[in-house]
Amino acid sequence: MRWVWFHKLGSPKYFYFWSKPLALPLFFLGCLCLVVGLVWGLAFAPADYQQGNSFRIIYIHVPVAMLAQSCYFALGVAGFVYLVWQMKIAPIFIKSMAPIGAVMALIALVSGAIWGKPTWGTWWIWDARLTSVLVLFLLYMGIIALQNALDDLVLANKATAVVSVVGLINLPIIKYSVVWWNTLHQGATFTLMEKPAMPAAMWIPLLICVVGLYCFVASLVLWRMQSEIMQREHRSSWVKQEVMYNNGF
Amino acid sequence: MTYTSFLRSELLVLWRRKQDVVNAVLFFILVVALFPIGVNSSPEFLSPASGGIIWCAAVLAILMSIEGAFKDDYLDGSLEQLVVSGLSLPLLMLLKVVALWASVVIPLLLVMPLLSEMLSLPSAAFWVLIMTLLVGTPCLFFIGIIGSALTASLKQSAMLVMLLILPFYFPVIIFATSAVHAAQVGLPYSGLLAILLAMSLLSLVVSPFMTAIAIKASVN
């Protein structure tokens, strides 16, 4: 197998032109899936026999919580790629992804609190899942703070990559430490191998929401990366040409 | 420069700055004192909470003393000397952590009998607390030194290091206080100590390399 395509993606210029036509279709696909999934889930899916209509927040909570974890995994992989292969695109990805991940973790926390009030009777408890998502949010904020504090670009690249990798190693430890410490949250909604425990009319819209949010976030990341590439490479001639072309010169 | 001369000079620097070590210990005692004053001073509250209070205070004291570990070295240029010395930078970082650990944790352990009396910690749990500190604090130092190395070039970084590093300390605090608590109620605790040791060993493997990368990026 040839890896040329993969190495090419490490170059900002190639990545910019490769990703440019991808972002908009992904954005529309994501929006479409989210609208379909949310309307289906919120208005047409059957109510839960125990939780009634309050369970419907699952159509926001679960996709967002999945994204919050996936984003951190992606950050860790990007950090590893940067530290090992010094690919220029990896720190750009980390910088673009961290705020999105932070927002996802925050929405997961807030929607979980709103869900917890009618079902558990409390906004917040020191439960395993809740605590580990809180830690995840704090890790994101730490990376963002570090990125903003360091003016030197090379140092900022290295620093965020190091923290991402250390976080990747530590995240399972944090997760299992709080799981053994305290647990109330229900188990995973989706697992790869097993059929979901709820009826199809409930989980199909949820799956559509999850896919939609993945596409949505991917398009946002691509856009943020494109503008970050433009900023970092503003001295190169291809960026000048691109800006001229976009402005109709 | 050799590894032994580096270790000796590090220890000498720490010894000549005894005030820093005294400050760390005083800070530790003050944070511990906040809990009886601020929350509840009855032995019924303090006795089950004492392990957690001591660990939280120790974490803060360690983070405060580790945060500026590279500041002076960065400013006077000796950090660059380490990078160009031809010695293995990860190994030097390991020695640095060993020296720092000895200078902060040994004084903390020395005041521990006093504090355990102040917090009415049951004597059965005292030695378990000492064990958790011995086994768990290396992990705190190994993780903290990465944050310190990343922010070596910044003037004001204490808050940033706290924000960056404290989330990584959660598992250590959880397992350490669980071990103390288990000892208090008579449950087996050796498994929890083993997990603490495992986390310290894992960070021992990862941290020196990450710190070396961060140092090299900082002195550029």
Short mmCIF file of C-alpha atoms in Angstrom, two decimals:
data_model
loop_
_atom_site.label_atom_id
_atom_site.label_comp_id
_atom_site.label_asym_id
_atom_site.label_seq_id
_atom_site.Cartn_x
_atom_site.Cartn_y
_atom_site.Cartn_z
CA MET A 1 0.00 0.00 0.00
CA ARG A 2 1.23 3.46 -0.85
CA TRP A 3 1.18 6.11 1.86
CA VAL A 4 1.81 9.11 -0.38
CA TRP A 5 -1.71 10.45 0.04
CA PHE A 6 -1.27 10.36 3.79
CA HIS A 7 2.07 12.19 3.76
CA LYS A 8 0.67 14.77 1.41
CA LEU A 9 -2.07 15.58 3.91
CA GLY A 10 0.66 16.63 6.33
CA SER A 11 1.45 19.63 4.16
CA PRO A 12 -0.77 22.63 4.97
CA LYS A 13 -1.13 23.68 1.34
CA TYR A 14 -2.18 20.26 0.13
CA PHE A 15 -4.51 19.84 3.08
CA TYR A 16 -6.08 23.22 2.44
CA PHE A 17 -6.99 22.41 -1.16
CA TRP A 18 -7.95 18.83 -0.28
CA SER A 19 -10.32 19.87 2.50
CA LYS A 20 -11.79 22.96 0.86
CA PRO A 21 -14.50 21.21 -1.17
CA LEU A 22 -15.25 18.82 1.73
CA ALA A 23 -16.33 21.24 4.43
CA LEU A 24 -19.53 22.62 2.95
CA PRO A 25 -21.11 19.24 1.94
CA LEU A 26 -20.20 17.83 5.35
CA PHE A 27 -21.79 20.83 7.01
CA PHE A 28 -25.03 20.43 5.08
CA LEU A 29 -25.08 16.67 5.60
CA GLY A 30 -24.54 17.21 9.32
CA CYS A 31 -27.26 19.86 9.55
CA LEU A 32 -29.68 17.67 7.60
CA CYS A 33 -29.02 14.63 9.82
CA LEU A 34 -29.29 16.73 12.97
CA VAL A 35 -32.59 18.28 11.90
CA VAL A 36 -34.04 14.92 10.84
CA GLY A 37 -32.78 13.12 13.93
CA LEU A 38 -33.82 15.82 16.38
CA VAL A 39 -37.29 16.35 14.92
CA TRP A 40 -37.85 12.60 14.76
CA GLY A 41 -36.49 12.07 18.24
CA LEU A 42 -38.14 15.04 19.92
CA ALA A 43 -41.54 14.87 18.25
CA PHE A 44 -42.21 11.38 16.90
CA ALA A 45 -40.22 8.80 18.86
CA PRO A 46 -42.26 6.98 21.53
CA ALA A 47 -42.00 8.23 25.11
CA ASP A 48 -39.99 6.15 27.57
CA TYR A 49 -42.09 3.92 29.83
CA GLN A 50 -40.22 5.04 32.95
CA GLN A 51 -38.93 8.51 32.24
CA GLY A 52 -41.77 9.74 30.04
CA ASN A 53 -40.84 12.62 27.80
CA SER A 54 -37.84 13.74 29.82
CA PHE A 55 -35.74 11.02 28.21
CA ARG A 56 -35.86 12.94 24.91
CA ILE A 57 -32.84 15.00 25.91
CA ILE A 58 -30.90 11.83 25.09
CA TYR A 59 -30.98 13.01 21.46
CA ILE A 60 -28.73 15.90 22.44
CA HIS A 61 -26.89 14.49 25.42
CA VAL A 62 -25.58 11.23 24.00
CA PRO A 63 -24.22 12.58 20.66
CA VAL A 64 -22.55 15.50 22.39
CA ALA A 65 -21.00 13.28 25.07
CA MET A 66 -19.70 10.88 22.40
CA LEU A 67 -18.20 13.79 20.49
CA ALA A 68 -16.56 15.19 23.63
CA GLN A 69 -14.65 11.92 24.05
CA SER A 70 -13.93 11.38 20.36
CA CYS A 71 -12.53 14.90 20.05
CA TYR A 72 -10.11 14.25 22.89
CA PHE A 73 -9.03 10.97 21.36
CA ALA A 74 -8.40 12.79 18.08
CA LEU A 75 -6.37 15.43 19.94
CA GLY A 76 -4.22 12.77 21.54
CA VAL A 77 -3.59 11.02 18.23
CA ALA A 78 -2.72 14.34 16.59
CA GLY A 79 -0.34 15.16 19.42
CA PHE A 80 1.36 11.79 19.02
CA VAL A 81 1.63 12.28 15.25
CA TYR A 82 3.21 15.69 15.78
CA LEU A 83 5.72 14.50 18.37
CA VAL A 84 6.78 11.49 16.31
CA TRP A 85 6.54 12.63 12.68
CA GLN A 86 6.56 16.42 13.10
CA MET A 87 3.67 16.83 10.70
CA LYS A 88 2.86 20.51 10.41
CA ILE A 89 -0.85 19.95 10.17
CA ALA A 90 -1.17 18.20 13.56
CA PRO A 91 -0.80 21.28 15.82
CA ILE A 92 -3.16 23.18 13.55
CA PHE A 93 -5.65 20.39 14.11
CA ILE A 94 -5.11 20.49 17.89
CA LYS A 95 -5.61 24.24 18.00
CA SER A 96 -8.79 24.03 15.92
CA MET A 97 -10.23 21.03 17.73
CA ALA A 98 -9.68 21.94 21.39
CA PRO A 99 -12.34 24.72 21.67
CA ILE A 100 -14.90 22.55 19.86
CA GLY A 101 -14.20 19.67 22.22
CA ALA A 102 -14.50 22.00 25.20
CA VAL A 103 -17.89 23.20 23.98
CA MET A 104 -19.03 19.59 23.46
CA ALA A 105 -17.97 18.62 26.99
CA LEU A 106 -19.72 21.69 28.38
CA ILE A 107 -22.97 20.94 26.52
CA ALA A 108 -22.75 17.32 27.70
CA LEU A 109 -22.41 18.52 31.31
CA VAL A 110 -25.25 21.03 31.05
CA SER A 111 -27.65 18.71 29.20
CA GLY A 112 -26.77 15.92 31.64
CA ALA A 113 -27.60 18.23 34.55
CA ILE A 114 -30.92 19.13 32.96
CA TRP A 115 -31.65 15.44 32.43
CA GLY A 116 -30.53 14.56 35.94
CA LYS A 117 -32.97 16.93 37.63
CA PRO A 118 -36.21 15.07 36.67
CA THR A 119 -34.73 11.54 36.74
CA TRP A 120 -32.27 11.57 39.68
CA GLY A 121 -33.75 14.60 41.43
CA THR A 122 -30.48 16.54 41.45
CA TRP A 123 -28.52 18.74 39.06
CA TRP A 124 -25.17 17.33 40.02
CA ILE A 125 -23.79 14.35 41.88
CA TRP A 126 -20.22 13.17 42.16
CA ASP A 127 -20.81 10.24 39.89
CA ALA A 128 -18.17 8.54 37.75
CA ARG A 129 -19.34 9.72 34.35
CA LEU A 130 -20.12 13.24 35.47
CA THR A 131 -16.78 13.64 37.18
CA SER A 132 -14.81 12.26 34.27
CA VAL A 133 -16.58 14.54 31.78
CA LEU A 134 -15.84 17.45 34.11
CA VAL A 135 -12.19 16.44 34.08
CA LEU A 136 -12.34 16.17 30.30
CA PHE A 137 -13.71 19.71 30.13
CA LEU A 138 -10.92 20.94 32.41
CA LEU A 139 -8.31 19.21 30.24
CA TYR A 140 -9.66 20.96 27.17
CA MET A 141 -9.62 24.29 28.97
CA GLY A 142 -6.04 23.65 30.08
CA ILE A 143 -4.95 23.04 26.49
CA ILE A 144 -6.72 26.20 25.32
CA ALA A 145 -5.19 28.23 28.14
CA LEU A 146 -1.73 26.90 27.34
CA GLN A 147 -2.18 27.66 23.66
CA ASN A 148 -3.19 31.22 24.48
CA ALA A 149 -0.44 31.78 27.04
CA LEU A 150 2.47 30.79 24.81
CA ASP A 151 3.36 33.40 22.21
CA ASP A 152 6.11 31.39 20.57
CA LEU A 153 4.43 29.29 17.88
CA VAL A 154 6.90 26.38 17.94
CA LEU A 155 6.70 26.11 21.71
CA ALA A 156 2.90 26.35 21.66
CA ASN A 157 2.76 23.55 19.06
CA LYS A 158 5.00 21.28 21.12
CA ALA A 159 3.35 22.14 24.41
CA THR A 160 -0.20 21.40 23.31
CA ALA A 161 0.95 18.19 21.64
CA VAL A 162 2.67 17.04 24.84
CA VAL A 163 -0.39 17.78 26.96
CA SER A 164 -2.66 16.04 24.46
CA VAL A 165 -0.53 12.89 24.51
CA VAL A 166 -0.23 12.84 28.29
CA GLY A 167 -3.98 13.35 28.48
CA LEU A 168 -4.54 10.45 26.12
CA ILE A 169 -2.55 8.16 28.40
CA ASN A 170 -4.20 9.49 31.52
CA LEU A 171 -7.79 9.62 30.36
CA PRO A 172 -8.53 5.90 30.82
CA ILE A 173 -6.88 6.07 34.25
CA ILE A 174 -9.06 9.02 35.24
CA LYS A 175 -12.10 7.28 33.83
CA TYR A 176 -11.59 4.02 35.68
CA SER A 177 -10.49 5.70 38.88
CA VAL A 178 -13.77 7.57 39.10
CA VAL A 179 -15.73 4.50 37.96
CA TRP A 180 -14.39 2.50 40.88
CA TRP A 181 -14.81 5.49 43.12
CA ASN A 182 -18.48 6.23 42.57
CA THR A 183 -21.13 5.18 40.07
CA LEU A 184 -24.74 6.02 39.37
CA HIS A 185 -24.84 6.89 35.66
CA GLN A 186 -26.32 4.22 33.39
CA GLY A 187 -24.10 2.20 31.07
CA ALA A 188 -23.19 3.07 27.48
CA THR A 189 -26.14 3.65 25.15
CA PHE A 190 -24.37 2.42 22.03
CA THR A 191 -21.79 -0.30 21.88
CA LEU A 192 -20.19 -1.54 18.69
CA MET A 193 -21.09 -5.19 19.03
CA GLU A 194 -24.46 -5.36 20.72
CA LYS A 195 -27.93 -4.36 19.70
CA PRO A 196 -29.18 -1.33 21.67
CA ALA A 197 -31.46 -2.15 24.57
CA MET A 198 -34.18 0.20 23.37
CA PRO A 199 -36.66 -0.18 20.48
CA ALA A 200 -35.61 0.79 16.96
CA ALA A 201 -37.99 3.76 16.86
CA MET A 202 -35.94 5.24 19.68
CA TRP A 203 -32.37 4.44 18.68
CA ILE A 204 -32.52 5.07 14.93
CA PRO A 205 -33.10 8.83 15.35
CA LEU A 206 -30.38 8.82 17.99
CA LEU A 207 -27.97 7.17 15.57
CA ILE A 208 -28.88 9.77 12.93
CA CYS A 209 -28.16 12.53 15.46
CA VAL A 210 -24.78 11.00 16.33
CA VAL A 211 -23.76 10.71 12.66
CA GLY A 212 -25.05 14.22 11.98
CA LEU A 213 -23.09 15.72 14.86
CA TYR A 214 -19.90 13.95 13.74
CA CYS A 215 -20.30 15.46 10.24
CA PHE A 216 -21.16 18.85 11.69
CA VAL A 217 -18.11 18.92 13.95
CA ALA A 218 -15.88 17.63 11.15
CA SER A 219 -16.96 20.50 8.90
CA LEU A 220 -16.39 23.05 11.66
CA VAL A 221 -12.91 21.65 12.30
CA LEU A 222 -12.06 21.75 8.61
CA TRP A 223 -13.13 25.38 8.39
CA ARG A 224 -11.22 26.35 11.49
CA MET A 225 -8.15 24.50 10.20
CA GLN A 226 -8.41 26.24 6.83
CA SER A 227 -8.44 29.69 8.41
CA GLU A 228 -5.64 28.69 10.78
CA ILE A 229 -3.57 27.48 7.81
CA MET A 230 -4.24 30.79 6.03
CA GLN A 231 -3.05 32.67 9.11
CA ARG A 232 0.08 30.63 9.65
CA GLU A 233 1.11 30.55 5.99
CA HIS A 234 0.15 34.14 5.22
CA ARG A 235 3.61 34.87 3.80
CA SER A 236 3.51 32.10 1.20
CA SER A 237 2.54 32.90 -2.35
CA TRP A 238 -0.26 30.34 -2.64
CA VAL A 239 -2.15 31.95 0.23
CA LYS A 240 -1.80 35.36 -1.41
CA GLN A 241 -3.10 33.92 -4.67
CA GLU A 242 -5.97 32.23 -2.86
CA VAL A 243 -6.99 35.42 -1.06
CA MET A 244 -6.81 37.40 -4.32
CA TYR A 245 -8.89 34.75 -6.08
CA ASN A 246 -11.51 34.64 -3.32
CA ASN A 247 -11.87 38.41 -3.40
CA GLY A 248 -12.41 38.39 -7.15
CA PHE A 249 -9.16 39.99 -8.30
CA MET B 1 29.32 17.74 33.70
CA THR B 2 28.34 14.23 34.67
CA TYR B 3 25.11 12.78 35.99
CA THR B 4 26.42 12.64 39.54
CA SER B 5 27.73 16.21 39.46
CA PHE B 6 24.37 17.36 38.12
CA LEU B 7 22.51 15.60 40.91
CA ARG B 8 24.94 16.99 43.49
CA SER B 9 24.55 20.53 42.21
CA GLU B 10 20.77 20.21 42.14
CA LEU B 11 20.72 19.02 45.73
CA LEU B 12 23.13 21.79 46.70
CA VAL B 13 20.92 24.44 45.12
CA LEU B 14 17.90 23.06 46.96
CA TRP B 15 19.86 22.95 50.22
CA ARG B 16 20.98 26.57 49.87
CA ARG B 17 17.36 27.59 49.30
CA LYS B 18 16.08 26.12 52.52
CA GLN B 19 13.54 28.92 52.81
CA ASP B 20 11.62 27.55 49.79
CA VAL B 21 11.30 24.16 51.44
CA VAL B 22 10.22 25.75 54.73
CA ASN B 23 7.66 27.82 52.82
CA ALA B 24 6.23 24.73 51.15
CA VAL B 25 5.84 22.98 54.50
CA LEU B 26 4.26 26.06 56.09
CA PHE B 27 1.88 26.37 53.15
CA PHE B 28 0.98 22.72 53.60
CA ILE B 29 0.25 23.20 57.32
CA LEU B 30 -1.81 26.32 56.61
CA VAL B 31 -3.97 24.58 54.01
CA VAL B 32 -4.55 21.71 56.44
CA ALA B 33 -5.49 24.21 59.14
CA LEU B 34 -8.10 25.78 56.85
CA PHE B 35 -10.32 22.71 57.10
CA PRO B 36 -10.88 22.52 60.88
CA ILE B 37 -11.25 26.31 60.96
CA GLY B 38 -13.44 26.62 57.88
CA VAL B 39 -15.55 23.47 57.88
CA ASN B 40 -15.80 21.71 61.22
CA SER B 41 -13.33 21.20 64.03
CA SER B 42 -15.01 18.22 65.70
CA PRO B 43 -13.10 14.91 65.66
CA GLU B 44 -16.21 13.21 64.23
CA PHE B 45 -15.76 15.20 61.02
CA LEU B 46 -11.98 15.40 60.97
CA SER B 47 -11.19 11.76 61.62
CA PRO B 48 -12.79 10.30 58.45
CA ALA B 49 -11.80 13.34 56.37
CA SER B 50 -8.19 13.58 57.53
CA GLY B 51 -6.70 11.46 54.73
CA GLY B 52 -8.39 13.57 52.09
CA ILE B 53 -7.46 16.86 53.75
CA ILE B 54 -3.80 15.90 54.03
CA TRP B 55 -3.69 14.69 50.46
CA CYS B 56 -5.34 17.81 49.02
CA ALA B 57 -2.99 20.05 50.97
CA ALA B 58 0.00 17.95 49.90
CA VAL B 59 -1.06 18.17 46.25
CA LEU B 60 -1.28 21.96 46.43
CA ALA B 61 2.04 22.30 48.26
CA ILE B 62 3.78 20.02 45.77
CA LEU B 63 2.32 21.86 42.80
CA MET B 64 3.40 25.21 44.25
CA SER B 65 6.95 24.04 44.78
CA ILE B 66 7.22 22.27 41.43
CA GLU B 67 5.70 25.05 39.34
CA GLY B 68 8.82 27.21 39.25
CA ALA B 69 11.32 24.36 39.07
CA PHE B 70 12.81 25.53 35.77
CA LYS B 71 12.33 29.30 36.13
CA ASP B 72 15.82 30.18 37.41
CA ASP B 73 17.52 27.62 35.21
CA TYR B 74 15.76 29.13 32.23
CA LEU B 75 16.66 32.71 33.11
CA ASP B 76 20.36 32.13 33.87
CA GLY B 77 20.87 29.90 30.85
CA SER B 78 21.77 26.68 32.65
CA LEU B 79 18.81 24.99 30.98
CA GLU B 80 20.47 25.52 27.60
CA GLN B 81 23.66 24.07 29.04
CA LEU B 82 21.75 20.94 29.96
CA VAL B 83 20.38 20.63 26.44
CA VAL B 84 23.81 21.00 24.78
CA SER B 85 25.73 19.05 27.44
CA GLY B 86 25.61 15.81 25.45
CA LEU B 87 24.12 13.96 28.40
CA SER B 88 20.75 12.31 28.02
CA LEU B 89 18.20 15.03 28.77
CA PRO B 90 15.45 12.63 29.94
CA LEU B 91 17.87 11.13 32.46
CA LEU B 92 18.83 14.58 33.72
CA MET B 93 15.15 15.40 34.15
CA LEU B 94 14.70 12.19 36.10
CA LEU B 95 17.54 13.19 38.44
CA LYS B 96 16.00 16.64 38.82
CA VAL B 97 12.70 15.10 39.88
CA VAL B 98 14.46 12.81 42.34
CA ALA B 99 16.19 15.80 43.97
CA LEU B 100 12.98 17.83 44.07
CA TRP B 101 10.99 14.94 45.46
CA ALA B 102 13.47 14.36 48.26
CA SER B 103 13.53 18.04 49.16
CA VAL B 104 9.75 18.45 49.36
CA VAL B 105 8.35 15.08 50.43
CA ILE B 106 10.79 14.25 53.23
CA PRO B 107 9.98 17.48 55.14
CA LEU B 108 6.29 16.82 54.56
CA LEU B 109 6.63 13.33 55.99
CA LEU B 110 8.46 14.74 59.01
CA VAL B 111 5.55 16.99 59.97
CA MET B 112 3.00 14.28 59.29
CA PRO B 113 2.83 12.84 62.86
CA LEU B 114 2.00 16.32 64.13
CA LEU B 115 -0.74 16.85 61.56
CA SER B 116 -2.25 13.42 62.04
CA GLU B 117 -2.67 14.29 65.72
CA MET B 118 -4.20 17.66 64.83
CA LEU B 119 -6.70 15.99 62.49
CA SER B 120 -7.26 13.07 64.90
CA LEU B 121 -6.31 10.48 62.31
CA PRO B 122 -6.64 6.97 63.80
CA SER B 123 -3.22 5.49 64.45
CA ALA B 124 -4.12 2.39 62.41
CA ALA B 125 -4.37 4.53 59.29
CA PHE B 126 -1.28 6.64 59.95
CA TRP B 127 1.24 4.28 58.41
CA VAL B 128 -1.04 3.69 55.45
CA LEU B 129 -1.14 7.45 54.92
CA ILE B 130 2.66 7.55 55.00
CA MET B 131 2.77 4.66 52.53
CA THR B 132 0.37 6.39 50.12
CA LEU B 133 2.47 9.56 50.27
CA LEU B 134 5.67 7.61 49.61
CA VAL B 135 4.17 5.63 46.74
CA GLY B 136 1.85 8.24 45.24
CA THR B 137 3.79 11.52 45.34
CA PRO B 138 6.38 10.48 42.71
CA CYS B 139 3.50 10.39 40.22
CA LEU B 140 2.53 13.94 41.20
CA PHE B 141 6.10 15.12 40.65
CA PHE B 142 6.51 13.33 37.32
CA ILE B 143 3.29 14.80 35.93
CA GLY B 144 3.84 18.22 37.46
CA ILE B 145 7.35 18.57 36.07
CA ILE B 146 5.92 18.34 32.53
CA GLY B 147 3.69 21.35 33.20
CA SER B 148 6.60 23.19 34.77
CA ALA B 149 8.81 22.50 31.75
CA LEU B 150 6.12 23.60 29.30
CA THR B 151 5.73 26.97 31.01
CA ALA B 152 9.40 27.57 31.84
CA SER B 153 9.59 30.54 29.46
CA LEU B 154 6.54 32.32 30.90
CA LYS B 155 6.82 34.97 33.60
CA GLN B 156 3.51 34.34 35.34
CA SER B 157 2.61 30.69 35.13
CA ALA B 158 1.48 29.45 38.55
CA MET B 159 -2.22 29.61 37.70
CA LEU B 160 -1.70 28.09 34.28
CA VAL B 161 0.26 25.13 35.68
CA MET B 162 -2.46 24.56 38.26
CA LEU B 163 -5.16 24.58 35.58
CA LEU B 164 -3.13 22.31 33.35
CA ILE B 165 -1.89 19.77 35.88
CA LEU B 166 -4.50 19.45 38.63
CA PRO B 167 -6.97 17.43 36.48
CA PHE B 168 -4.22 14.83 36.02
CA TYR B 169 -3.90 14.51 39.79
CA PHE B 170 -7.47 13.32 40.33
CA PRO B 171 -6.77 9.57 40.04
CA VAL B 172 -3.85 9.76 42.46
CA ILE B 173 -5.94 11.61 45.03
CA ILE B 174 -8.84 9.18 44.58
CA PHE B 175 -6.75 6.05 45.10
CA ALA B 176 -4.65 7.50 47.91
CA THR B 177 -7.61 8.69 49.95
CA SER B 178 -9.45 5.42 49.23
CA ALA B 179 -6.49 3.52 50.67
CA VAL B 180 -6.45 5.65 53.84
CA HIS B 181 -10.19 5.30 54.16
CA ALA B 182 -10.04 1.54 53.66
CA ALA B 183 -7.44 1.28 56.39
CA GLN B 184 -9.66 3.32 58.73
CA VAL B 185 -12.63 1.01 58.30
CA GLY B 186 -10.52 -2.13 58.34
CA LEU B 187 -10.72 -3.12 54.68
CA PRO B 188 -7.77 -4.43 52.67
CA TYR B 189 -5.81 -1.56 51.11
CA SER B 190 -2.77 -3.20 49.52
CA GLY B 191 -4.45 -3.28 46.08
CA LEU B 192 -4.96 0.48 46.17
CA LEU B 193 -1.33 1.00 47.13
CA ALA B 194 -0.33 -1.23 44.23
CA ILE B 195 -2.36 0.90 41.81
CA LEU B 196 -0.70 4.05 43.17
CA LEU B 197 2.68 2.44 42.64
CA ALA B 198 1.66 1.43 39.12
CA MET B 199 0.68 5.02 38.29
CA SER B 200 3.99 6.29 39.64
CA LEU B 201 5.89 3.75 37.55
CA LEU B 202 3.91 4.59 34.41
CA SER B 203 4.60 8.28 34.87
CA LEU B 204 8.24 7.46 35.55
CA VAL B 205 8.43 5.88 32.10
CA VAL B 206 6.56 8.61 30.20
CA SER B 207 7.38 11.83 32.01
CA PRO B 208 11.17 12.24 31.51
CA PHE B 209 10.78 12.01 27.75
CA MET B 210 7.87 14.43 27.63
CA THR B 211 9.74 16.82 29.94
CA ALA B 212 12.79 16.64 27.70
CA ILE B 213 10.67 17.49 24.64
CA ALA B 214 9.14 20.42 26.51
CA ILE B 215 12.54 21.68 27.71
CA LYS B 216 13.98 21.53 24.20
CA ALA B 217 11.00 23.49 22.86
CA SER B 218 11.24 26.02 25.70
CA VAL B 219 14.92 26.93 25.28
CA ASN B 220 14.69 27.39 21.53
#
